[in-house]
Coordinates of C-alpha atoms in Angstrom, one line a residue:
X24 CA 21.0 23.7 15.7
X25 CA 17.8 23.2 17.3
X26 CA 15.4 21.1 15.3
X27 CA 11.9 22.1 14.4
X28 CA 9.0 19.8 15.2
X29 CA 6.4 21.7 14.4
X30 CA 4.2 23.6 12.2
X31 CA 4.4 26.3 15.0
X32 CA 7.8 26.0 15.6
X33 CA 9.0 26.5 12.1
X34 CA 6.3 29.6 12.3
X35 CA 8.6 31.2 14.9
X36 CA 11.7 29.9 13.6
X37 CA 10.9 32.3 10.4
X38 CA 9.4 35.5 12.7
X39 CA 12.7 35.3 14.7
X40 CA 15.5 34.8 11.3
X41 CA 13.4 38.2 10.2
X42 CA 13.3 39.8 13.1
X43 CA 17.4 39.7 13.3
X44 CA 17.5 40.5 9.7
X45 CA 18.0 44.7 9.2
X46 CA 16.7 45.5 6.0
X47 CA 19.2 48.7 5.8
X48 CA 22.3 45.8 6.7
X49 CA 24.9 46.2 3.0
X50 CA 25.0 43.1 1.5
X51 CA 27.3 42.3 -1.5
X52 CA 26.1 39.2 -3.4
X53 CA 28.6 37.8 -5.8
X54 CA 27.6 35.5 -8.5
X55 CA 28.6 32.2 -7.9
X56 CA 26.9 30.1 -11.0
X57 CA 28.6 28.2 -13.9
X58 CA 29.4 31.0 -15.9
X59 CA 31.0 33.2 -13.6
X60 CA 33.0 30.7 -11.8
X61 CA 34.6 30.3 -15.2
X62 CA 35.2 34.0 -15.3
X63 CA 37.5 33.8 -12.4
X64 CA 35.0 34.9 -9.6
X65 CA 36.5 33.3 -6.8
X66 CA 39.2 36.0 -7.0
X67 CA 36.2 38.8 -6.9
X68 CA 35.4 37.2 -3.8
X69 CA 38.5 36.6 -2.3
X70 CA 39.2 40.4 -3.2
X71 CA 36.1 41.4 -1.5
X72 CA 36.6 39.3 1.9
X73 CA 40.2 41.5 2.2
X74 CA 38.9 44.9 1.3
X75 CA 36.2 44.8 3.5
X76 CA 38.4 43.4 6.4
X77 CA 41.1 46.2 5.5
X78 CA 38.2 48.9 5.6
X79 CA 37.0 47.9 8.9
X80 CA 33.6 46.7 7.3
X81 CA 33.9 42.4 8.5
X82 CA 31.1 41.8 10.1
X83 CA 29.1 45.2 9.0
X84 CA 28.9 44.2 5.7
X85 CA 27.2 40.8 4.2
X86 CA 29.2 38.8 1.5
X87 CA 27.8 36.2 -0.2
X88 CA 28.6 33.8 -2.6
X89 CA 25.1 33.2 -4.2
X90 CA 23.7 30.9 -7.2
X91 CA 23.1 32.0 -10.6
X92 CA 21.9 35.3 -11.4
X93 CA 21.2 34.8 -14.5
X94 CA 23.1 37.1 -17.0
X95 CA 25.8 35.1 -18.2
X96 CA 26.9 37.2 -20.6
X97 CA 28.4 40.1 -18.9
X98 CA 29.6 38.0 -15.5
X99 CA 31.0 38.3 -12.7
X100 CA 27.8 39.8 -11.9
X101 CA 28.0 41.4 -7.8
X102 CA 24.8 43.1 -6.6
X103 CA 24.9 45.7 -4.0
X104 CA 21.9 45.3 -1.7
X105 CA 19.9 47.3 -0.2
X106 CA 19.9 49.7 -3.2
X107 CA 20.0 46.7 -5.7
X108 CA 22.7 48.0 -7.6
X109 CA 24.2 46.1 -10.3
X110 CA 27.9 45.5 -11.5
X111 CA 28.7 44.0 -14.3
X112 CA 31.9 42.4 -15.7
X113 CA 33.7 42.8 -12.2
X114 CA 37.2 42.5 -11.6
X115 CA 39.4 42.1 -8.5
X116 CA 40.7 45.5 -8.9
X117 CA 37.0 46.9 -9.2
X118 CA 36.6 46.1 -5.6
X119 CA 38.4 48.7 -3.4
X120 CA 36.4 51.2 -5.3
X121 CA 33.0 49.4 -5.4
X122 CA 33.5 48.8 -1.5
X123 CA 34.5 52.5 -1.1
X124 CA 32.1 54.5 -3.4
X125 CA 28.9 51.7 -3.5
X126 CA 29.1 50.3 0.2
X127 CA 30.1 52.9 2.4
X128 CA 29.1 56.4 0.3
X129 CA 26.0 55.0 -1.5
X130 CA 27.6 56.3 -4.4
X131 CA 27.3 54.5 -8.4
X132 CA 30.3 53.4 -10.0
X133 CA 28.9 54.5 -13.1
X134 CA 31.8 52.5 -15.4
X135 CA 30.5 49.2 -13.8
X136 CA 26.9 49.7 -14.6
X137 CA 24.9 47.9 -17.6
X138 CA 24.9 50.0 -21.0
X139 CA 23.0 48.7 -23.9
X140 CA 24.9 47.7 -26.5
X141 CA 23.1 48.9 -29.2
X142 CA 22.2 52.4 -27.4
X143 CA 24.1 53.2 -25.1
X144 CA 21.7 53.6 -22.3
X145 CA 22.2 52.5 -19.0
X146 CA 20.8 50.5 -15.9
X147 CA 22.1 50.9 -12.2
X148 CA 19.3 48.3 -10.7
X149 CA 18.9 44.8 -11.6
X150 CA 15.4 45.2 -12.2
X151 CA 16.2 47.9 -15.0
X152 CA 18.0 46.3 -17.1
X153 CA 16.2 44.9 -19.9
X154 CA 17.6 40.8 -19.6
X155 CA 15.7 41.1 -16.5
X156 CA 12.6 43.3 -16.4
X157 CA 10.8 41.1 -19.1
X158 CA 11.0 37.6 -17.0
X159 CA 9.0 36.6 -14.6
X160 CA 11.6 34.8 -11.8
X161 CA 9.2 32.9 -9.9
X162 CA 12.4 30.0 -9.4
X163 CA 15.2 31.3 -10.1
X164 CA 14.7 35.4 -8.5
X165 CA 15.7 34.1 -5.0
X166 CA 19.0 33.1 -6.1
X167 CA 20.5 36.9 -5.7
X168 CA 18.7 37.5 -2.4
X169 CA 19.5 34.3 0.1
X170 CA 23.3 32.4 0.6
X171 CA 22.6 28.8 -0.8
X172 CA 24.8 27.7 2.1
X173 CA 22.1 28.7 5.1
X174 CA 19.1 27.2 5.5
X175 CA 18.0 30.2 8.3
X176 CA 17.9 32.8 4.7
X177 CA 15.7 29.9 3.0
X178 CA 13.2 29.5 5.9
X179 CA 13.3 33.4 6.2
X180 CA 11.8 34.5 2.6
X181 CA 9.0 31.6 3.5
X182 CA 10.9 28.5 2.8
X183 CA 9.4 24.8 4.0
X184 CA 5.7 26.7 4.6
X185 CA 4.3 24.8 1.6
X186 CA 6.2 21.5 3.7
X187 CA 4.9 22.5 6.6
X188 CA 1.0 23.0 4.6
X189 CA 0.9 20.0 3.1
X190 CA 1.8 17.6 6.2
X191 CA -0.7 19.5 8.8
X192 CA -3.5 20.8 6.4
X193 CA -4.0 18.4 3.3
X194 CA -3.7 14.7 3.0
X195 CA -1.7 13.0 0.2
X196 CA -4.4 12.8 -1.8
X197 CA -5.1 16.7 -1.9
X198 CA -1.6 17.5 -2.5
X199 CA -1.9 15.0 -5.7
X200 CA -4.8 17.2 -6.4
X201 CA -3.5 20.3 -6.2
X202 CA -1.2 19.2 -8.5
X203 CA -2.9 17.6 -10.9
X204 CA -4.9 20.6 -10.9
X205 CA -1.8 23.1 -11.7
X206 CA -1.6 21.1 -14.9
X207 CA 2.4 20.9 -13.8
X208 CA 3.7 19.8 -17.1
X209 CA 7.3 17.6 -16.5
X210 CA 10.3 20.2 -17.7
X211 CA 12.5 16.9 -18.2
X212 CA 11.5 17.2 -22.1
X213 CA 8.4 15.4 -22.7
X214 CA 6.0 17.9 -21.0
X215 CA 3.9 14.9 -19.4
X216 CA 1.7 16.2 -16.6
X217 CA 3.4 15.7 -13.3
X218 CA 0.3 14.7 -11.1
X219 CA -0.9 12.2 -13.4
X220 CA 2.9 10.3 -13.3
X221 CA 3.0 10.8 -9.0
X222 CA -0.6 9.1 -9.1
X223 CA 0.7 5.8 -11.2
X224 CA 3.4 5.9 -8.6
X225 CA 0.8 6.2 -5.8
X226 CA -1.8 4.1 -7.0
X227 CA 1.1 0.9 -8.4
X228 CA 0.3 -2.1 -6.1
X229 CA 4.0 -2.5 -4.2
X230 CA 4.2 -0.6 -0.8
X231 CA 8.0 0.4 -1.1
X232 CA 8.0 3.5 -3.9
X233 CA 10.8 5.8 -4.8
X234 CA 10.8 9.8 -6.0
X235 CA 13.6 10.9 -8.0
X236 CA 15.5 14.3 -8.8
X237 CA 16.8 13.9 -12.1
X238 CA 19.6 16.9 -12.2
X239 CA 21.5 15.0 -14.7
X240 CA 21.5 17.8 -17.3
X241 CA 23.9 16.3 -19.7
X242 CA 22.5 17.8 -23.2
X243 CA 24.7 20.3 -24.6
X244 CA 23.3 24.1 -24.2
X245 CA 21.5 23.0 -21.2
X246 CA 22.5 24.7 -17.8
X247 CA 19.0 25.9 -15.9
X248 CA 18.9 23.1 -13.9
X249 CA 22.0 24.1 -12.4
X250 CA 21.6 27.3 -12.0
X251 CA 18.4 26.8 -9.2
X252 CA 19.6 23.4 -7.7
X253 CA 23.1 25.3 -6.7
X254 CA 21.6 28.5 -5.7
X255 CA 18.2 27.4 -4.0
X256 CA 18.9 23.8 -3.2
X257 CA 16.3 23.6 -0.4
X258 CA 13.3 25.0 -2.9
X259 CA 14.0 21.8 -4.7
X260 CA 14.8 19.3 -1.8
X261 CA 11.0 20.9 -0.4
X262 CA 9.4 19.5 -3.9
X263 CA 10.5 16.6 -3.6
X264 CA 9.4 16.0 -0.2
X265 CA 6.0 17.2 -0.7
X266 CA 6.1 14.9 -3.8
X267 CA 6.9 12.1 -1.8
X268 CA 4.2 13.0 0.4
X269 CA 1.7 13.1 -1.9
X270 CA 3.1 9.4 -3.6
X271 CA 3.5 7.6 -0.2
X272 CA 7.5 7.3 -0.7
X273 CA 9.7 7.2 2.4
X274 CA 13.0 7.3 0.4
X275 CA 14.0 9.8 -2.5
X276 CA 17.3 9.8 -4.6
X277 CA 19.3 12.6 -6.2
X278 CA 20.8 11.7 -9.1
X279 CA 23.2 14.8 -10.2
X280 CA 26.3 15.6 -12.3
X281 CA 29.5 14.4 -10.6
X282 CA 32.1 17.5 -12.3
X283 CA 30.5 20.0 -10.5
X284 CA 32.2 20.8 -7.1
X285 CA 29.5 23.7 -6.4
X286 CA 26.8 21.6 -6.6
X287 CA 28.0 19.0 -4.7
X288 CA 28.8 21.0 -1.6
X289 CA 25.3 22.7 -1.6
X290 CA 23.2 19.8 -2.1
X291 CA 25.4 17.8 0.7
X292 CA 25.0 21.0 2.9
X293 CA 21.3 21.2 2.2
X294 CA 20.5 17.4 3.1
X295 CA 22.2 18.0 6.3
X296 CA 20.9 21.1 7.8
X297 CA 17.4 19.7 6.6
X298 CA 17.8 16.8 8.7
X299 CA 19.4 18.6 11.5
X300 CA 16.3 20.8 11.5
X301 CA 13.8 18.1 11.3
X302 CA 12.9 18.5 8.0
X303 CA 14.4 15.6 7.2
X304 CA 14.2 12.0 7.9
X305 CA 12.0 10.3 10.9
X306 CA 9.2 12.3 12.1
X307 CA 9.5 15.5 9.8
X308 CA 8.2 18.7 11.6
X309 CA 6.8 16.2 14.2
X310 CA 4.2 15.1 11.9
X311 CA 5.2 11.5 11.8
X312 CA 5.7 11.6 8.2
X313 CA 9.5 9.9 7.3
X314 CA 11.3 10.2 4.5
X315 CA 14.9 10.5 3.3
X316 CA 17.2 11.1 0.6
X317 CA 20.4 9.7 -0.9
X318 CA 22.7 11.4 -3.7
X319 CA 24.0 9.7 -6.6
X320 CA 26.5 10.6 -9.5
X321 CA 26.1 10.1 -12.9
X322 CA 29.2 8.2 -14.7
X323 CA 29.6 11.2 -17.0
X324 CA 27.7 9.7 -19.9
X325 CA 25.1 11.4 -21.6
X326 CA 22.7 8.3 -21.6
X327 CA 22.7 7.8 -17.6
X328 CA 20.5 11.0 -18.0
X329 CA 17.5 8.2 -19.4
X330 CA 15.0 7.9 -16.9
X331 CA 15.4 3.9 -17.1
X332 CA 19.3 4.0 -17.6
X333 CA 19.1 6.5 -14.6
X334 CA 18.0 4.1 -11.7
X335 CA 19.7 1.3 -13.1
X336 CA 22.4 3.7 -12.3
X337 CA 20.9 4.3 -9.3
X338 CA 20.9 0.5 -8.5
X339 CA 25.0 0.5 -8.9
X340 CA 24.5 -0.9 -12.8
X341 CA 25.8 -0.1 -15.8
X342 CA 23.3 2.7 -17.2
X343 CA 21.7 1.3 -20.2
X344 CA 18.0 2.2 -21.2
X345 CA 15.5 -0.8 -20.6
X346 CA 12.4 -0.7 -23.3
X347 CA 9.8 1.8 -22.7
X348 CA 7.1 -1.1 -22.6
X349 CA 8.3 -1.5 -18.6
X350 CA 6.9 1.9 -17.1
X351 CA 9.3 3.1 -14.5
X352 CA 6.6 4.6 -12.8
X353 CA 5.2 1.0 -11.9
X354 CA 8.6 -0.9 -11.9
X355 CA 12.0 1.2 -11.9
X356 CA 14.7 1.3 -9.2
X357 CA 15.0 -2.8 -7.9
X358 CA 11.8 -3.3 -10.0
X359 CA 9.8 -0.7 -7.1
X360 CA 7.5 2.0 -8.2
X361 CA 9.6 5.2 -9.1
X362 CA 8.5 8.8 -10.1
X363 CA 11.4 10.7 -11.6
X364 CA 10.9 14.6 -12.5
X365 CA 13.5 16.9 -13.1
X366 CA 15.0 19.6 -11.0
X367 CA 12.7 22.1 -12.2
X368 CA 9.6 20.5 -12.0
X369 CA 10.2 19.8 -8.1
X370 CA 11.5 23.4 -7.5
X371 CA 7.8 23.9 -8.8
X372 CA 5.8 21.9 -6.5
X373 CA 6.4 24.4 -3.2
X374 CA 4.4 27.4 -4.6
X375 CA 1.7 25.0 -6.2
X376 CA 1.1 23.9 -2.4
X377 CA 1.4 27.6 -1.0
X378 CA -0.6 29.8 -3.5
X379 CA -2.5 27.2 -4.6
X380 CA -3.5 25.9 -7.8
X381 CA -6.0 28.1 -9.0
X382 CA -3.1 30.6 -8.9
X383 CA -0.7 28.9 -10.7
X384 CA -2.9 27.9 -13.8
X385 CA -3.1 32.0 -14.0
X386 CA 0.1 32.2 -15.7
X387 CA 0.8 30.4 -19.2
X388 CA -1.4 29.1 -22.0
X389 CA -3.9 26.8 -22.3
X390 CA -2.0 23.7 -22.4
X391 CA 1.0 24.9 -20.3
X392 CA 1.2 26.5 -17.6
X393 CA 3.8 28.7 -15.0
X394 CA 6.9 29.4 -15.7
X395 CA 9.9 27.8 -18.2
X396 CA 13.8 28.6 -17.4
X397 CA 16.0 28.2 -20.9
X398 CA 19.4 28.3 -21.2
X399 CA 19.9 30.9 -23.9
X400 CA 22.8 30.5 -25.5
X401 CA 24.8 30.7 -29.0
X402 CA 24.8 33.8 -31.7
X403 CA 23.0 36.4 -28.4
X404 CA 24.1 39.2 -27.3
X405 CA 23.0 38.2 -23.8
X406 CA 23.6 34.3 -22.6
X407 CA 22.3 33.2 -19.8
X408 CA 19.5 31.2 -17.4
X409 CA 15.9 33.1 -18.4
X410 CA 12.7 32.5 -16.9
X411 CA 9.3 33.4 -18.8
X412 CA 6.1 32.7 -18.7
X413 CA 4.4 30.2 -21.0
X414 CA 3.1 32.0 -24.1
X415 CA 6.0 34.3 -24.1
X416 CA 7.2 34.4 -28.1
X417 CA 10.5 33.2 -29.1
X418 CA 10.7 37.0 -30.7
X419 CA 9.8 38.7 -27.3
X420 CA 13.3 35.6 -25.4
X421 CA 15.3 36.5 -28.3
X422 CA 15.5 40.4 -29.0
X423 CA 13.5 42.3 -25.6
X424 CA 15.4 39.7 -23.0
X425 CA 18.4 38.1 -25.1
X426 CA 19.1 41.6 -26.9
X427 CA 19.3 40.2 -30.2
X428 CA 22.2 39.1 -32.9
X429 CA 25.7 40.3 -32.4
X430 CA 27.1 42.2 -34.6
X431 CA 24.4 43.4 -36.6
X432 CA 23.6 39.9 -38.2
X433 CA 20.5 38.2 -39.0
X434 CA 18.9 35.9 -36.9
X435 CA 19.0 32.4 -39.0
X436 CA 17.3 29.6 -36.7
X437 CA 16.1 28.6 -33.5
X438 CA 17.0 25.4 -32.2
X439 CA 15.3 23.9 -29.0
X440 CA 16.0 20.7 -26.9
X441 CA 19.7 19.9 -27.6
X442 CA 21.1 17.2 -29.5
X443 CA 17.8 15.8 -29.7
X444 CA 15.6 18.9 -30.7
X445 CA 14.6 20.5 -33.7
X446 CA 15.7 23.2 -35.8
X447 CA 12.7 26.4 -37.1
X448 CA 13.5 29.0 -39.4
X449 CA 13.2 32.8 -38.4
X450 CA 10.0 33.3 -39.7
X451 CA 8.4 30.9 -37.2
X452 CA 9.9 33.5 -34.2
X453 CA 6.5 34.5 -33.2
X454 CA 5.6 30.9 -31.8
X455 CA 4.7 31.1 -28.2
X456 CA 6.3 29.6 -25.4
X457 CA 4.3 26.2 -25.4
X458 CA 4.8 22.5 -25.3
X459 CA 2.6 21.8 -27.9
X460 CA 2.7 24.9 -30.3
X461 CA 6.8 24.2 -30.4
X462 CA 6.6 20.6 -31.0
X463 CA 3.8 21.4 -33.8
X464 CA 6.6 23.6 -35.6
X465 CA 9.2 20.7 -35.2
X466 CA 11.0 22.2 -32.2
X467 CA 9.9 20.3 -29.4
X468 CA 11.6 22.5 -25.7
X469 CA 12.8 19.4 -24.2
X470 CA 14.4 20.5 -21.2
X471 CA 14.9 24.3 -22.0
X472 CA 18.0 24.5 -23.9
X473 CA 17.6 27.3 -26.6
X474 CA 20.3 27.8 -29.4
X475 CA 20.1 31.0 -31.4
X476 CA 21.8 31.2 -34.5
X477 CA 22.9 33.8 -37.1
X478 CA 22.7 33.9 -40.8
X479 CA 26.5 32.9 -41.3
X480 CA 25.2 29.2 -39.8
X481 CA 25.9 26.1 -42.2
X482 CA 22.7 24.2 -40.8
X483 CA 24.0 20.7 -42.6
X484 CA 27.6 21.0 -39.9
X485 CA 25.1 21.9 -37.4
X486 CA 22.9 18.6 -37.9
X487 CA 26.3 16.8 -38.1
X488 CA 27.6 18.6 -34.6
X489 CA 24.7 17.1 -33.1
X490 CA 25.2 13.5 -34.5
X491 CA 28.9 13.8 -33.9
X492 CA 27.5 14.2 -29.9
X493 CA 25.0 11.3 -30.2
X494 CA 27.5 9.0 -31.8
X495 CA 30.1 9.4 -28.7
X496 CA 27.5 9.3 -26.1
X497 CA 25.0 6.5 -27.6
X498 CA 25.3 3.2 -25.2
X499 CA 25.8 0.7 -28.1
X500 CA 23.1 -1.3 -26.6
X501 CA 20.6 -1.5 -29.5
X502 CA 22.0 -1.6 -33.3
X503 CA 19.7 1.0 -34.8
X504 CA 20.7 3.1 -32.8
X505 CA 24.3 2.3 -32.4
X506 CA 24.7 1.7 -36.5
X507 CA 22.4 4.3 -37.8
X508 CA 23.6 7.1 -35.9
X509 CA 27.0 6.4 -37.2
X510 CA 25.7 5.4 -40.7
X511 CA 23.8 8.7 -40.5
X512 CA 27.1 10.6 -39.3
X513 CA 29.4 9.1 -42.3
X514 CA 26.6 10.3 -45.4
X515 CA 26.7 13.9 -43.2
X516 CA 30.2 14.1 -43.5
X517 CA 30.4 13.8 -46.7
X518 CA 27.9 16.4 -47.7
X519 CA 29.6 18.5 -45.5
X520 CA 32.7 18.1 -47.6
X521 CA 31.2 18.5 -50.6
X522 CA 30.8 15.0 -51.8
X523 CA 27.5 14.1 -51.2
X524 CA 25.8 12.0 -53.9
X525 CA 22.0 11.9 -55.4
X526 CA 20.1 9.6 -53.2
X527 CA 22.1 10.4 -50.0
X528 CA 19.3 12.4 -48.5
X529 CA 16.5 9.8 -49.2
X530 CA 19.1 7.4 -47.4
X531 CA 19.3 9.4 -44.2
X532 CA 15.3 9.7 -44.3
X533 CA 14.6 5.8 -44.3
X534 CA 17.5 5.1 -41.4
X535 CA 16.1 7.8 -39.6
X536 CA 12.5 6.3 -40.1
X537 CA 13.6 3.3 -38.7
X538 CA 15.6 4.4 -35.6
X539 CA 12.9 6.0 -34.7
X540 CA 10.6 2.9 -35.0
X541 CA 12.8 0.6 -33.4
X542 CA 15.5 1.8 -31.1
X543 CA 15.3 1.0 -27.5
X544 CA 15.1 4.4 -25.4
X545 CA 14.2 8.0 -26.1
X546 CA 17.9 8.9 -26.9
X547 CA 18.1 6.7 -30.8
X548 CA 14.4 7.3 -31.2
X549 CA 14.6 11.2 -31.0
X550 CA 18.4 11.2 -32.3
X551 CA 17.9 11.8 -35.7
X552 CA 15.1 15.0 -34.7
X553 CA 17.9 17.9 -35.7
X554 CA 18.3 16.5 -39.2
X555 CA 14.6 15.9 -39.5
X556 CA 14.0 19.7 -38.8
X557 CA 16.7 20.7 -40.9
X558 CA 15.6 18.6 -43.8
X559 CA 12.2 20.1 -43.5
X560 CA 13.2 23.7 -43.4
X561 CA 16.6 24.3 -45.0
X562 CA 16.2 21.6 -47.5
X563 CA 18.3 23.5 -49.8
X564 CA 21.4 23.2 -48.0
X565 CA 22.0 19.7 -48.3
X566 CA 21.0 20.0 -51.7
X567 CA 23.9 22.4 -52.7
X568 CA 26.9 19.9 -51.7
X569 CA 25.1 17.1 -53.6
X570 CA 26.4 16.4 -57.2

């Protein structure tokens, strides 16, 4: 592979990758994200490889094994391109017909097709179908058009341009600019502006400084961050080179789950054709810029997923918070400056630099602005990775995109940010999409992780799921929150029982008060948010089992 070390060269690079591409070229892309690999799509695959080889189509025909598409629900999900047809709940014996009728006679297999559950109607094209043609896919809508595994089908829909921008047309300080002006928002949880934490970084007196791709992803109900990192791992590896750019880093770290085999073997794959092309490590795009990256593996504890527990990680430590008096951004991995973002705030950074800021602060509210993916998942009729603008309501996620309640049921409550969110009731659905108008209503987003449940819901065993999670994953290092979670967990279970006594809930409220005052990290302050929000709004509950 020949590397690229220019700004021109990666210019022609693209012109010839599209001028071998035929637009009218059948392509079959199979859905290769979380949900449908647990639905047994490597056979769908497999079965597709042979039939097209049987019907004389290998090497007429494009198969891919893509990222997420999305719709979780109703997967294995296979799109037939040109035409952008698409299959739903797909099944190795599907194939020979889909191959036959779709492929070669440009034909519908009309049984395959989305049909609304509720009316019956149907959608043959991706963009028809209702789970789709409300988002706006600004990350995640690549995933069904390029392989993950080629680099060529990244730089071909305009991939490393916004790299190749920020190293020959701004200096650091305009991409931190740009940035800053994008009002990026971090989509780790806290929604703290992006430009303003790369500037500490930049502007903290030690020469050596780190950037860091947090794809840790642990909470439960959380899964967006997988579903772009596996199918568009070079839209995040560019971030984070423009990020480290802008900073003045010359060495990043990935720090991802290690139980994902899929993600593994695309972000490996990605960090090697990068630096085989030159867009990775000395002299990137011969601009004399250098800068690499190394991956790391979380220890498949909840906690590593801390930013501070994270690099001590990182440093080959056991991953314990440290207090949030020592600001990582000044003094993190071997005590260096370190910026740490998530995996969607990076995969943000490329279009910030390309279409410019002024652009991006078009979309959202006031205080946020772009995009947000959420994980959408519990009591739905459609599960799966969304992505909306800011400002969208919770009414317009839940019923236009997610479809609704199964089964006719009521919608209950929304819960938001996992085991540390918050819990609303349904009349609060028409809250927009927005850092600051959810944490108002006591669900703050965190990273994206949106729970819907329906009226049959026991909100008190919810709260108690939650601190059944925190209990097993808490580090132990700091007693509030090592005893109060558990102290906390044991009054829970008895209400949950039945034999919660008077004065039990004021008891949870002043140990919850004083994790939150004292414990060391994020995780015990935050821990006890889903009983807080449940307390506030379904009050009545707990109440009930108390005698």
């Amino acid at each position: 592979m020949q590397r690229i070390n220019s700004a021109a060269e990666l210019d022609a690079r693209r012109e010839d990758i599209r001028a071998g591409k035929d637009a009218d070229r059948p392509a079959i892309a199979v859905c290769s994200g979380a949900g449908c690999a647990g639905l047994s799509n490597g056979r769908v695959i497999a079965a597709f490889e042979k039939e097209l080889e049987s019907q004389g189509l290998a090497g007429k025909v494009d198969l891919r094994a893509t990222g997420c598409h999305g719709l979780c629900e109703l997967g294995p999900n296979v799109v037939i391109y040109p035409e952008e047809i698409y299959y739903v709940h797909v099944k190795p014996e599907d194939v020979a017909e889909i191959v036959k009728e779709t492929v070669q006679g440009k034909k519908v297999v009309d049984r395959l097709v989305y049909s609304d559950p509720a009316s019956g109607e149907k959608a043959v094209h991706l963009s028809e179908i209702p789970f789709y043609k409300y988002q706006s896919r600004n990350l995640i809508g690549n995933n069904t058009r390029i392989n993950p595994s080629s680099i060529d089908d990244y730089i071909g829909i305009g991939g490393y341009a916004a790299l190749a921008k920020a190293l020959f047309g701004m200096k650091p300080e305009q991409v931190l600019d740009e940035v800053k002006k994008a009002n990026l928002r971090g989509r780790g949880g806290g929604g703290f502006p992006a430009g303003l934490k790369w500037e500490t970084t930049r502007n903290a007196p030690e020469k050596e400084k780190y950037v860091i791709v947090n794809g840790h992803e642990g909470e439960p109900g959380a899964f967006m961050d997988r579903a772009v990192f596996t199918g568009n791992p070079h839209l995040v590896l560019e971030g984070l080179i423009i990020g480290a750019y802008a900073i003045g880093a010359h060495q990043g770290f990935i720090y991802t789950r290690h139980d994902s085999k899929l993600l593994k073997q695309n972000i490996d794959r990605a960090l090697k054709q990068a630096r085989e092309n030159g867009l990775l490590g000395e002299n990137i795009l011969g601009s004399g810029f250098d800068f690499d990256v190394e991956v790391h593996f979380d220890v498949g504890i909840f906690v590593s997923g801390e930013s501070s527990a994270l690099m001590r990680s990182i440093e080959g430590k056991n991953p314990e918070p440290r207090p949030k008096y020592i600001r990582t951004s000044v003094s993190g991995i071997w005590d260096k400056p370190s910026n740490l973002n998530n995996v969607e705030t990076w995969a943000n950074v490329p279009q910030i630099i390309e279409k410019g800021a002024e652009w991006y602060t078009g979309i959202g509210t006031e205080s946020s602005k772009g995009t947000k993916m959420i994980s959408l998942s519990g009591n739905i009729v459609n599960s799966g990775v969304v992505e909306v603008p800011f400002g969208t309501t919770l009414r317009q996620i839940i019923f236009d995109i997610g479809g609704g309640i199964p089964g006719g049921k009521k919608l209950k409550a929304l819960h938001f940010g996992g085991a540390m969110g918050g819990s609303i009731p349904e009349s609060l659905i028409d809250t927009p999409l927005d850092f600051d108008a959810l944490k108002k209503v006591g669900a703050p987003m965190g990273a994206g992780a949106l729970m819907v449940m329906d009226e049959d819901t026991d909100m008190v065993e919810m709260a108690r799921f939650f601190l059944t999670f925190l209990t097993n994953e808490s580090c132990g290092k700091c007693v509030p929150c090592r005893e109060g979670i558990q102290q906390l967990l044991k009054i829970l279970t008895d209400i949950c029982k039945g034999e919660g006594k008077k004065g039990d809930i004021e008891t949870m409220e002043e140990i919850a008060d004083v994790m939150s005052a004292a414990s060391l990290c994020s995780l015990g302050k935050t821990a006890t948010d889903p009983l807080r929000g449940t307390l506030k709004y379904f009050r009545e509950e707990y109440e009930t089992n108390i005698h």
